[in-house]
Every structure is written in C-alpha cells, then in structure tokens.
XYZ file of C-alpha atoms in Angstrom:
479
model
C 123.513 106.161 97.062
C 121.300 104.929 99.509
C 120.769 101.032 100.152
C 116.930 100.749 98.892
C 118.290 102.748 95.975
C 120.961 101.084 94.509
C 118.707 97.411 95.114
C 115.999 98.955 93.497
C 118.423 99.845 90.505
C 120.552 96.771 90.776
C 117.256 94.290 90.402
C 116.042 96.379 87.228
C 119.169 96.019 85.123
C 119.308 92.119 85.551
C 115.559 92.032 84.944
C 115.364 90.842 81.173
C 111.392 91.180 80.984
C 111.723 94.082 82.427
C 114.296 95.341 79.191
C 112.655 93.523 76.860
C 109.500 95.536 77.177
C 110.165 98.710 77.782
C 112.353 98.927 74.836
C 110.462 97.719 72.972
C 107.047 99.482 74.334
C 109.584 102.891 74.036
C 110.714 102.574 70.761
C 107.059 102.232 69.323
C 105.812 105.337 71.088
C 108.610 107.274 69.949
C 108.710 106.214 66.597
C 104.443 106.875 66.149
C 105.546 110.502 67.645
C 107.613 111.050 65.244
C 105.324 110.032 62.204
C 102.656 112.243 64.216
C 104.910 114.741 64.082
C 104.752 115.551 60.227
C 101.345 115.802 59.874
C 101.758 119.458 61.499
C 103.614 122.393 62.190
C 104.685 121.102 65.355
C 107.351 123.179 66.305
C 104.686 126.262 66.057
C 102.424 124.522 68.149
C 105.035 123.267 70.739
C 106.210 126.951 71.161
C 102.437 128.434 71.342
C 101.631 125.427 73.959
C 104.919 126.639 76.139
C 103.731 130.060 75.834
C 100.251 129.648 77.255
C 101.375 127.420 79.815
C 104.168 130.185 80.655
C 101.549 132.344 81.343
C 99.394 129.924 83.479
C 101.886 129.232 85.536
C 103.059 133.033 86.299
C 99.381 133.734 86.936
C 98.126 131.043 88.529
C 96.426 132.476 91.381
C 94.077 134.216 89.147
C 93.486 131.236 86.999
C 92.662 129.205 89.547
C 90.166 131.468 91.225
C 88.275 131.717 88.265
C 88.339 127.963 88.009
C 86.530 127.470 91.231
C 85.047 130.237 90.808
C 82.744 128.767 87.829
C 83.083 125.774 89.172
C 80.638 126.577 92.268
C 78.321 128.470 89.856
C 77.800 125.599 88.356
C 76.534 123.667 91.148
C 80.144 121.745 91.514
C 82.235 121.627 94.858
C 85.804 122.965 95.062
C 88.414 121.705 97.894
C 91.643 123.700 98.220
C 94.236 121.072 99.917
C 97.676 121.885 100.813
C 99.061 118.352 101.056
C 97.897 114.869 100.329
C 96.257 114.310 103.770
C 94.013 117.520 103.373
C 93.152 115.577 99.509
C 92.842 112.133 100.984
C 90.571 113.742 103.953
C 87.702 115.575 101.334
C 87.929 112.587 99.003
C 86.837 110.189 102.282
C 84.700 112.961 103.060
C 82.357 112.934 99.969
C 82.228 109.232 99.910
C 81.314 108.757 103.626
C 78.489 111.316 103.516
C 77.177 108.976 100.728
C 77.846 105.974 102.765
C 79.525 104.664 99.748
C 81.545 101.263 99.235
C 82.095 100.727 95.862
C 84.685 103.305 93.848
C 86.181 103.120 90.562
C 88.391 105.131 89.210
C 89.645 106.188 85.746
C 93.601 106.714 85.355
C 94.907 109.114 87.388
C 98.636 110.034 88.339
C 97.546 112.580 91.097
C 95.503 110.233 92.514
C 98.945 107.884 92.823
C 100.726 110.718 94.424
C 97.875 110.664 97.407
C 98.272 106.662 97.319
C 94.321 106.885 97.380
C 93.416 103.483 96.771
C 95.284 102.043 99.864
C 93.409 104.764 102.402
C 90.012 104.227 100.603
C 90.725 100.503 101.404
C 91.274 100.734 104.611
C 87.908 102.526 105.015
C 86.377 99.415 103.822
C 85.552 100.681 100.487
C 86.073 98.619 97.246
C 88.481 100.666 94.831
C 88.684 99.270 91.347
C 90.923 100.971 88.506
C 89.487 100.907 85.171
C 92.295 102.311 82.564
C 93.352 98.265 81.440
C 97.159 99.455 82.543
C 96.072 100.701 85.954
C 93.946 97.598 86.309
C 96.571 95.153 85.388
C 99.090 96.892 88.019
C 96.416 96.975 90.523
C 96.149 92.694 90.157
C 99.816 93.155 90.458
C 99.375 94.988 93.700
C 102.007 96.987 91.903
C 102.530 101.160 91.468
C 102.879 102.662 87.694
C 105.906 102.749 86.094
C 105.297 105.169 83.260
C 102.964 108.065 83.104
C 100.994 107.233 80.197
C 101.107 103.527 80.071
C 101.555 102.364 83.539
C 102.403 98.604 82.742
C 104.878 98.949 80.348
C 107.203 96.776 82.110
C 104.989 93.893 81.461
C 104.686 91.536 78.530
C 101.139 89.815 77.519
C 102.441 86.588 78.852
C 102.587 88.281 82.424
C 99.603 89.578 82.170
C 97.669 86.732 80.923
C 99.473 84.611 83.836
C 97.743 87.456 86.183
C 94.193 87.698 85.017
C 94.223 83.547 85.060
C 94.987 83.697 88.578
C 92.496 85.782 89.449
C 90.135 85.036 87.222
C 90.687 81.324 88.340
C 90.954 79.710 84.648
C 93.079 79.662 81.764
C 93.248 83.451 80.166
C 94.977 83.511 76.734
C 97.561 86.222 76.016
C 96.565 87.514 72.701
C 95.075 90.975 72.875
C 91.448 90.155 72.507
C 91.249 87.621 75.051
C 93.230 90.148 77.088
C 90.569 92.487 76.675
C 87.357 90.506 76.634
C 88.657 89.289 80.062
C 88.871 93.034 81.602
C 85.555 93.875 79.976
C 83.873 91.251 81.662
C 85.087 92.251 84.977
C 84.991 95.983 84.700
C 81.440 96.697 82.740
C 79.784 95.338 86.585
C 81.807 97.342 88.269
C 80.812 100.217 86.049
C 77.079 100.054 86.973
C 77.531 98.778 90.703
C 79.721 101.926 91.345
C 78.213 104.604 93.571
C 81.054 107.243 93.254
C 83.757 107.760 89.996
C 87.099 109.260 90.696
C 89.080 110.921 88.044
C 92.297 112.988 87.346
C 92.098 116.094 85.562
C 94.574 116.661 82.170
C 93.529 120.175 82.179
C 90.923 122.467 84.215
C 88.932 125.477 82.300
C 89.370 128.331 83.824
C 86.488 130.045 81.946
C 83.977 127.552 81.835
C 84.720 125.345 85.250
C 85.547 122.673 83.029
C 87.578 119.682 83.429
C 89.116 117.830 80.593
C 90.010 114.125 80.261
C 92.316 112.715 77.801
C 91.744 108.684 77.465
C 91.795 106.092 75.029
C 89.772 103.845 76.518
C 86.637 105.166 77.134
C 86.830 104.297 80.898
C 87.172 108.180 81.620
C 83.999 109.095 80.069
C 81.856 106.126 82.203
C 83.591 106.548 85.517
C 82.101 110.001 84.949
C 78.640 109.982 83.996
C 77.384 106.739 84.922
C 78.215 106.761 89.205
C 75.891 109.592 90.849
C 78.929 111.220 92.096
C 81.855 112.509 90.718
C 85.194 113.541 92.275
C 87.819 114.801 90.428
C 91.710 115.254 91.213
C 94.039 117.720 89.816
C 97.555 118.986 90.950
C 97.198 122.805 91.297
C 98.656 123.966 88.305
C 97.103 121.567 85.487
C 95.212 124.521 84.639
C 94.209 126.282 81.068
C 92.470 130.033 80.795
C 90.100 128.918 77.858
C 88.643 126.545 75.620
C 90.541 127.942 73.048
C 94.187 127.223 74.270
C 92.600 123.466 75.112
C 93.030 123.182 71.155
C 96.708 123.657 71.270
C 96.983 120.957 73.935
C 94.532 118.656 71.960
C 97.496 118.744 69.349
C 100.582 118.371 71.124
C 99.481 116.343 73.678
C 98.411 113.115 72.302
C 101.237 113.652 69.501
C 103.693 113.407 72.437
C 102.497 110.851 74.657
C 101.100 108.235 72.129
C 102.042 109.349 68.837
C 98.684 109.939 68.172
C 96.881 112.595 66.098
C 94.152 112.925 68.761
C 93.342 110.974 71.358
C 90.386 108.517 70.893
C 87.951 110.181 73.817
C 88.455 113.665 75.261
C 85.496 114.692 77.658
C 84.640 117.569 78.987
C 82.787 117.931 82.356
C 81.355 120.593 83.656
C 79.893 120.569 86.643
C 77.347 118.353 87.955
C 74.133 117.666 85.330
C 71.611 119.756 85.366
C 68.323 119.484 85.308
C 67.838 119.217 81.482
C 70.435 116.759 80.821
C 69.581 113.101 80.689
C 73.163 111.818 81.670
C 75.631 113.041 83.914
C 77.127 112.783 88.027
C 74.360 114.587 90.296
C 77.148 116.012 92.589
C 80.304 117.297 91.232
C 83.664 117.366 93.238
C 87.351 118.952 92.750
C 89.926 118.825 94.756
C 92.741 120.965 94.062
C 95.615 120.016 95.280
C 99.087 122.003 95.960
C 101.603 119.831 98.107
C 105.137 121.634 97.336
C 104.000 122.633 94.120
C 103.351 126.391 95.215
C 107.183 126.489 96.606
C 108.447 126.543 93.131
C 106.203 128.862 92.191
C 108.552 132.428 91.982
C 111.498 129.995 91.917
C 113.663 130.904 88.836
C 115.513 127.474 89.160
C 112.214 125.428 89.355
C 109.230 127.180 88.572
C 109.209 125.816 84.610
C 108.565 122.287 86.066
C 104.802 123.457 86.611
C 104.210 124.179 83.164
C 104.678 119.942 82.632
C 101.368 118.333 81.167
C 102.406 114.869 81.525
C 103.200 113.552 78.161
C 105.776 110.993 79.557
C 107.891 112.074 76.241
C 110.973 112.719 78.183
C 110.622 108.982 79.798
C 110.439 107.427 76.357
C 114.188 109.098 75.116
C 116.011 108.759 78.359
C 118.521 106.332 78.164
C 118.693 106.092 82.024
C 114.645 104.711 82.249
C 115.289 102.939 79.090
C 117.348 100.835 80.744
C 115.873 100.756 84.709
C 112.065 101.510 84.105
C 109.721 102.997 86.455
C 109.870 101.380 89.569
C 113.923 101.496 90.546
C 113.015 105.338 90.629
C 110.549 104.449 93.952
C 108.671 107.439 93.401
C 105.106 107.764 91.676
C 106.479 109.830 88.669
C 109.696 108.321 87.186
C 112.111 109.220 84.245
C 113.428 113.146 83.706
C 110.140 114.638 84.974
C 110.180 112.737 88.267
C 114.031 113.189 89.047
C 113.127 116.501 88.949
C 109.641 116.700 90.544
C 109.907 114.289 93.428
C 112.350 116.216 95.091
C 110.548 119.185 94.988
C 107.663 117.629 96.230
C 108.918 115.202 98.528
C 112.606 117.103 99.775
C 113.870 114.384 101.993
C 117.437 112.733 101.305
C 115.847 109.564 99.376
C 114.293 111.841 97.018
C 117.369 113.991 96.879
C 119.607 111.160 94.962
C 116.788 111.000 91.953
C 118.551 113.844 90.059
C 121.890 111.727 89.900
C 119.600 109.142 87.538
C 120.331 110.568 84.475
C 123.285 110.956 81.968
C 122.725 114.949 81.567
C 122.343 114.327 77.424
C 119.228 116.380 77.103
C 117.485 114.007 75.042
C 114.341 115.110 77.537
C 114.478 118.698 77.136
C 114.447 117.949 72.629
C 111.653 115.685 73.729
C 109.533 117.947 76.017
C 106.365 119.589 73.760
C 106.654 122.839 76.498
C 110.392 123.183 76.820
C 111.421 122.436 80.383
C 114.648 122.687 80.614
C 115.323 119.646 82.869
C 118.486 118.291 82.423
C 119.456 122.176 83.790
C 117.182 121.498 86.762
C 118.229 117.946 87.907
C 122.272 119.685 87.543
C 120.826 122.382 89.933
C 119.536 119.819 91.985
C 122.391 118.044 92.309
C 124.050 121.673 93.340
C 121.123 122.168 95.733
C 122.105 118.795 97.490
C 125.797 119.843 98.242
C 124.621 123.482 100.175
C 121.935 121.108 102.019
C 124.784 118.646 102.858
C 122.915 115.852 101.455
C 125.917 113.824 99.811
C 128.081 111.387 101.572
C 131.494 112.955 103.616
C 133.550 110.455 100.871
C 131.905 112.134 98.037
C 132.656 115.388 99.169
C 135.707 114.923 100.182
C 136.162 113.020 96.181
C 135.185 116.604 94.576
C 137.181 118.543 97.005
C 140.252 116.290 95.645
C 138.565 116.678 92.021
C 138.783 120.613 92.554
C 142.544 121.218 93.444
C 143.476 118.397 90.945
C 141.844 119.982 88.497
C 142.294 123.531 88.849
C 146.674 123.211 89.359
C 148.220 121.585 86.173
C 151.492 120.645 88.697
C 149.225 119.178 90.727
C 147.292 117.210 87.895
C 150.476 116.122 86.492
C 151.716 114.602 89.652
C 147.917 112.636 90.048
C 148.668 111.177 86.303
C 151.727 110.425 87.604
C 150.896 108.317 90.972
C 147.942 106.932 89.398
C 149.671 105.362 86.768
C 152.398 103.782 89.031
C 149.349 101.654 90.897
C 147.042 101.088 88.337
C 148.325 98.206 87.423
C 147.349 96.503 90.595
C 143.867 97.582 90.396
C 143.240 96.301 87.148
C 142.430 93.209 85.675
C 142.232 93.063 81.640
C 142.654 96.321 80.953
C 139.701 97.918 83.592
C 139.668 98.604 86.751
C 137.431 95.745 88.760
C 134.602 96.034 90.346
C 136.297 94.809 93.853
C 137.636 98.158 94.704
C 135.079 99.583 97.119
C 135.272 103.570 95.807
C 134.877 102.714 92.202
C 132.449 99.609 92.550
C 129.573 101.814 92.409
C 130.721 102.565 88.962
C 132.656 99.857 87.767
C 130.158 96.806 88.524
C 127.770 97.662 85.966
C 130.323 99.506 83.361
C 133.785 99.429 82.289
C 136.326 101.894 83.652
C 139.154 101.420 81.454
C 142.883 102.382 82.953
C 144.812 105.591 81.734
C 147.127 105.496 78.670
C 150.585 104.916 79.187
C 151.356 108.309 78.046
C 149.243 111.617 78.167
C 148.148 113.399 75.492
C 151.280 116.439 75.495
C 153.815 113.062 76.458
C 152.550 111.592 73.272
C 152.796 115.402 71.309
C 155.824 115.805 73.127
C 157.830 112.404 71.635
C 156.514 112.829 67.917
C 153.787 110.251 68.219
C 150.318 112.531 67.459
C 152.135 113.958 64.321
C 153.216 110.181 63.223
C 149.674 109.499 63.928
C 148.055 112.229 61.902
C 150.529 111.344 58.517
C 149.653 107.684 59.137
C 146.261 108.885 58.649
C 146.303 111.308 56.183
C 149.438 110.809 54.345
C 148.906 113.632 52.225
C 149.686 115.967 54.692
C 152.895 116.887 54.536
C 155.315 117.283 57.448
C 157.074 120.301 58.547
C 160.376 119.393 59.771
C-alpha cells in the first residue's frame, strides 16, 4: 500500500466526527430505502432498469448519435471530448466567448472528475456551487465524499463553525439557520450569474433532452435563469426515450435517498425558443468519454457503464462505513469508485482502490442495475498481478501461500514451524502490531495465534467427539 494511501486511511479511522456522521448519515439513507422499497414492485423495476441500461450500454454509439443528433436540431451545441482537458478546454471556451466571470454551478460529479472549478479559477472566473453539500465542501476547500450527499462527513456544528467564518458572525447550527444563511448568499449569485453549469443524470436520446435529478431546486435555476447553459455528462449516462426515464424516476431516488421521487426533476431541452418566456439562450453539452469507451466490449468491465450513480453501494459497504470518502483520494469513492477509478485513471495509486473492500457483496444486493462489483474489484486485483503492480514481498507472500496451500505435507510442516515461534510474536494471545509483515494488518485488527492443536490433531485424540456429546448429550457415542 502506498504511503499517501495508508495516511489517508490511517487519519479516517481515528477521526471520530468523521464516524460519527457517516454512520449515522448511512444508516438513515438506508433505512428510508428500505421503507421506499415497499411501496413498489421493486425488484421488477430494478430488473427492467438493468435491462434498458444493458442495452444502452451495448449500443451506445447509436444512442449517442441520436442524442446530439437532436440536440443540434434543437438549436443546442454538442462537444465530443476524449479526456478531461478536451472537456475543461470547450467549457473555457463557451465562457470566454461570452467574456464571462461569474459561474455557478448545480451538483455535478462529472464536473469533479474534470476538477472544473480550480481551472475556471485560475481563468479569473468566480465559480460558486449551489447544491448546500457542494457549497459547504467548497467553504471547506474540500472534494465530495459521497455521491449523493457530498458532506456527509460533516456534522451541523462543523458546518455552522464554517459559514460563521465566512460569513464573519455567529451562524447557529440548527437547520434553518443553516439554510437561511446559504439562501442569503446563493439567491445573488443566482441572478448575478452569466453562465450555469450542470451535470446530466440522464440524456434523451429521442428528444435531445437532459434530465436533472435534485432536491433542492438549485438545478432548475442554475438552468434557466443564467443566459447560458453548459451541461456535463460522462458518455454513457444516456437513456433511448422518455419512456424508460420513468423506470429511472422510480429506482433512482428510491436508491439514493430513500425517496419516492425526487423533489425537482427538470427536463431541458435545448436552448429556449422563441415562444418560451424562460429558459438559457445558448445551450451546451459536452460529452465526455475519458477511459470510459475502453471498457466498452470488455466482458470483465463493461457492466460498470450501466452505473447511474445512486451511491447505494457506498451506504452498505462496511469498508466506507468506516473510512468515508476522502481516504479513497479519488472523486468517486466506496464500491463504485474502487472499481471505476482504475479504469479511468490506470496508474499504480489507483490500482490499490480494489483492495478497499471486504469482498461481502453487500454492494452488488444494493445496486438497483446489478453490477456485479465485488466480481470486478477481485478481477482487478487479478489484473494488478499480470501488470506487476503489487509489491516483490507480496508476491513473493502468495507464491509461499500457493505451494503451502496446494501440498498438505507441506502445510503440515508450516502449522508445525509456525507454532514453535508464535509464541514470541505474540503478546496476549495476538500477534502485535510491531512485526513489520503483519503490521499492516495487525495495527488496526486483531490477528489471533493458531490453536494449539489442528482441527484432525483435535479429531485425531477424541476431543471434537467429546466436544459434540458435551453439546448435545443426546447423541449417543459409537464406541
């Protein structure tokens, strides 16, 4: 595990804020899924929402031709960009040909994948969030750590601490005063703005049409009040009709907030026209692909596309249960970004991500689509070893594993030396954190010794059948 890594992990499991609230922020999302759950058939629509996105995804060069396609027709602007430069280029683009300063911004996960806000800053231009999470973690000069609520990790008492300080008075920390505060700010910013930036849940195909899921009602102003609109999706958010955006309205909301519907879902399509009274005059979407059309035709990876960022599989991993967002150091965190960075990203830092979780497959009962993840991040892990992407020691530590494991002579003689040292790498009964090829293990858990006798020693001497009458002395012994 690399250095940055292991700090970044260490610091989140002595952070007691940190566990405090997204435990308890976790626990109420997945128990309001749940109750959303029985309203509906759910299962039915989970399997018809995996089946359209199935198909998307294995014709997504069609799709997304007819997407810009209508998009143009409509008046609108389409940008195809391989990587987040090409993005971060048409985005400055649009706002310099408007000689533009002031941006905001409604929540947008893409948009943290291009790290937008720091390049539009360094243009000079003012970039304010106004999703209340993304706000409060762009005071914090901080990155999201969940997909849906992006400042989870922090309680009302850090918050109110923040807005005081920049609001340069005393802020109270119940929710209202919370929220007055942010309105005050934001509603200027709203009609001062010259150009609104959005993500995209899910693009029409059909119709040109991009959909916004928000419960705020930020996404709906960042898009009709500025003159110009821009909006960001990853290449494969996309739907064929209006029609399957019904299933999505269903699942969706059910599995991110535990909602029955989500409290504003616009729809824009294309720029207003001359008829309308409200509106953006200039339409923009930028399309972007960066790795994503490597796992297209990939039968290890390719079901990762069909994801439509629920953040359910965050909320029942144990692993981000206990670290949160940020130890992952990548824009999308939990199962879905242990298995997505690395494909986007494939360096060696993104590499160790798969190795953050316990393989349970809490995720994949979680996921609304199906993605089999915990079968990707093992495949992962496999795709590390051919790259040679784990440490000589821990090769060298399976290659030992291997003919341990695979000669019972030669597992019986590493029960038997192991034994005969433990003892002096113990210390009440586990093996301490001091020894330098378990530490990585043994700081934060116990690693208790082996038994004094092995299972057949034990069979062997009498003692599993003593056991077994002990326990059930109505089972009779056969002498």
């Amino acid at each position: 595990m690399n250095k940055q890594f292991d700090e970044r992990i260490t610091h989140a499991l002595t952070d007691d804020h940190l566990h405090h609230a997204v435990n308890i922020a976790t626990d109420r999302l997945r128990t309001k899924k749940a109750q959303a759950l029985t309203k509906i058939d759910f299962a039915q629509w989970s399997e018809r929402g995996r089946e359209i996105r199935e198909h998307v995804i294995s014709n997504l060069d069609y799709y997304l031709t007819q997407l810009a396609s209508e998009v143009r027709r409509r008046g609108g602007h389409v940008y195809f960009c391989a990587d987040t430069t090409d993005a971060v280029e048409a985005i400055q683009g649009v706002i310099q040909s408007h000689h533009a300063t002031k941006v905001i911004k409604s929540k947008s996960m893409v948009t943290e994948e291009l790290h937008l806000n720091d390049a539009l800053e360094q243009m000079g231009v003012e970039v304010v969030e106004t999703d209340l999470g993304e706000y409060i973690i762009q005071l914090a000069h901080e990155t999201p750590s969940h997909i849906i609520a992006p400042a989870i990790h922090k309680g009302r008492e850090q918050i109110a601490d923040l807005f005081s300080q920049v609001a340069n008075r005393k802020i109270a920390s119940d929710t209202p005063s919370l929220n007055d505060y942010a309105h005050e700010v934001l509603r200027q910013k709203f009609i001062e703005a010259e150009i609104g930036i959005t993500g995209c849940n899910f693009g029409i195909a059909e119709t040109g049409t991009v959909c916004l899921f928000t419960n705020e009602g930020n996404g709906r102003m960042v898009t009709t009040l500025p003159p110009v609109h821009i909006a960001v999706m990853g290449m494969e958010r996309v739907l064929p009709t209006l029609a399957d955006l019904e299933v999505f309205m269903n699942i969706l909301p059910r599995s991110a907030t535990g909602q029955q519907l989500t409290s504003y879902v616009s729809l824009v399509t294309g720029p207003r026209a001359h008829d309308e009274l409200d509106g953006a005059k200039e339409f923009h979407l930028i399309i972007l692909d960066n790795q994503r059309s490597q796992s297209l035709g990939d039968p290890d990876f390719q079901e990762v596309l069909q994801c439509i960022r629920c953040g359910a599989c965050l909320n029942v991993c144990p692993v981000y249960r206990q670290i949160g967002g940020h130890a992952y150091g990548s824009v999308y965190s939990g199962p879905i970004g242990a298995v997505l960075t690395p494909l986007l990203r494939d360096d060696p830092e993104s590499a160790e991500l798969p190795y953050a979780s316990s393989l349970c497959g809490a995720c994949y009962e979680a996921c609304p689509v199906k993605i089999p993840l915990h079968d990707m991040l093992v495949k992962l892990r496999a795709r590390n070893v051919s790259r040679g992407f784990t440490p000589p020691a821990e090769r060298l530590a399976f290659q030992i594993y291997k003919k341990t494991f695979a000669s019972p002579k030669n597992y019986r003689l590493a029960v038997r030396s192991l034994r005969s040292v433990q003892k002096w790498l113990m210390k009440n009964g586990e093996f301490h954190s001091s020894i330098p090829i378990l530490s990585s293990w043994s700081k934060t858990r116990s690693l208790d010794g082996l038994s004094p006798l092995t299972f057949r020693e034990r069979f062997a001497k009498g003692l599993v059948i003593d056991q077994i009458t002990e326990k059930l002395p109505h089972v009779a012994r056969k002498e």
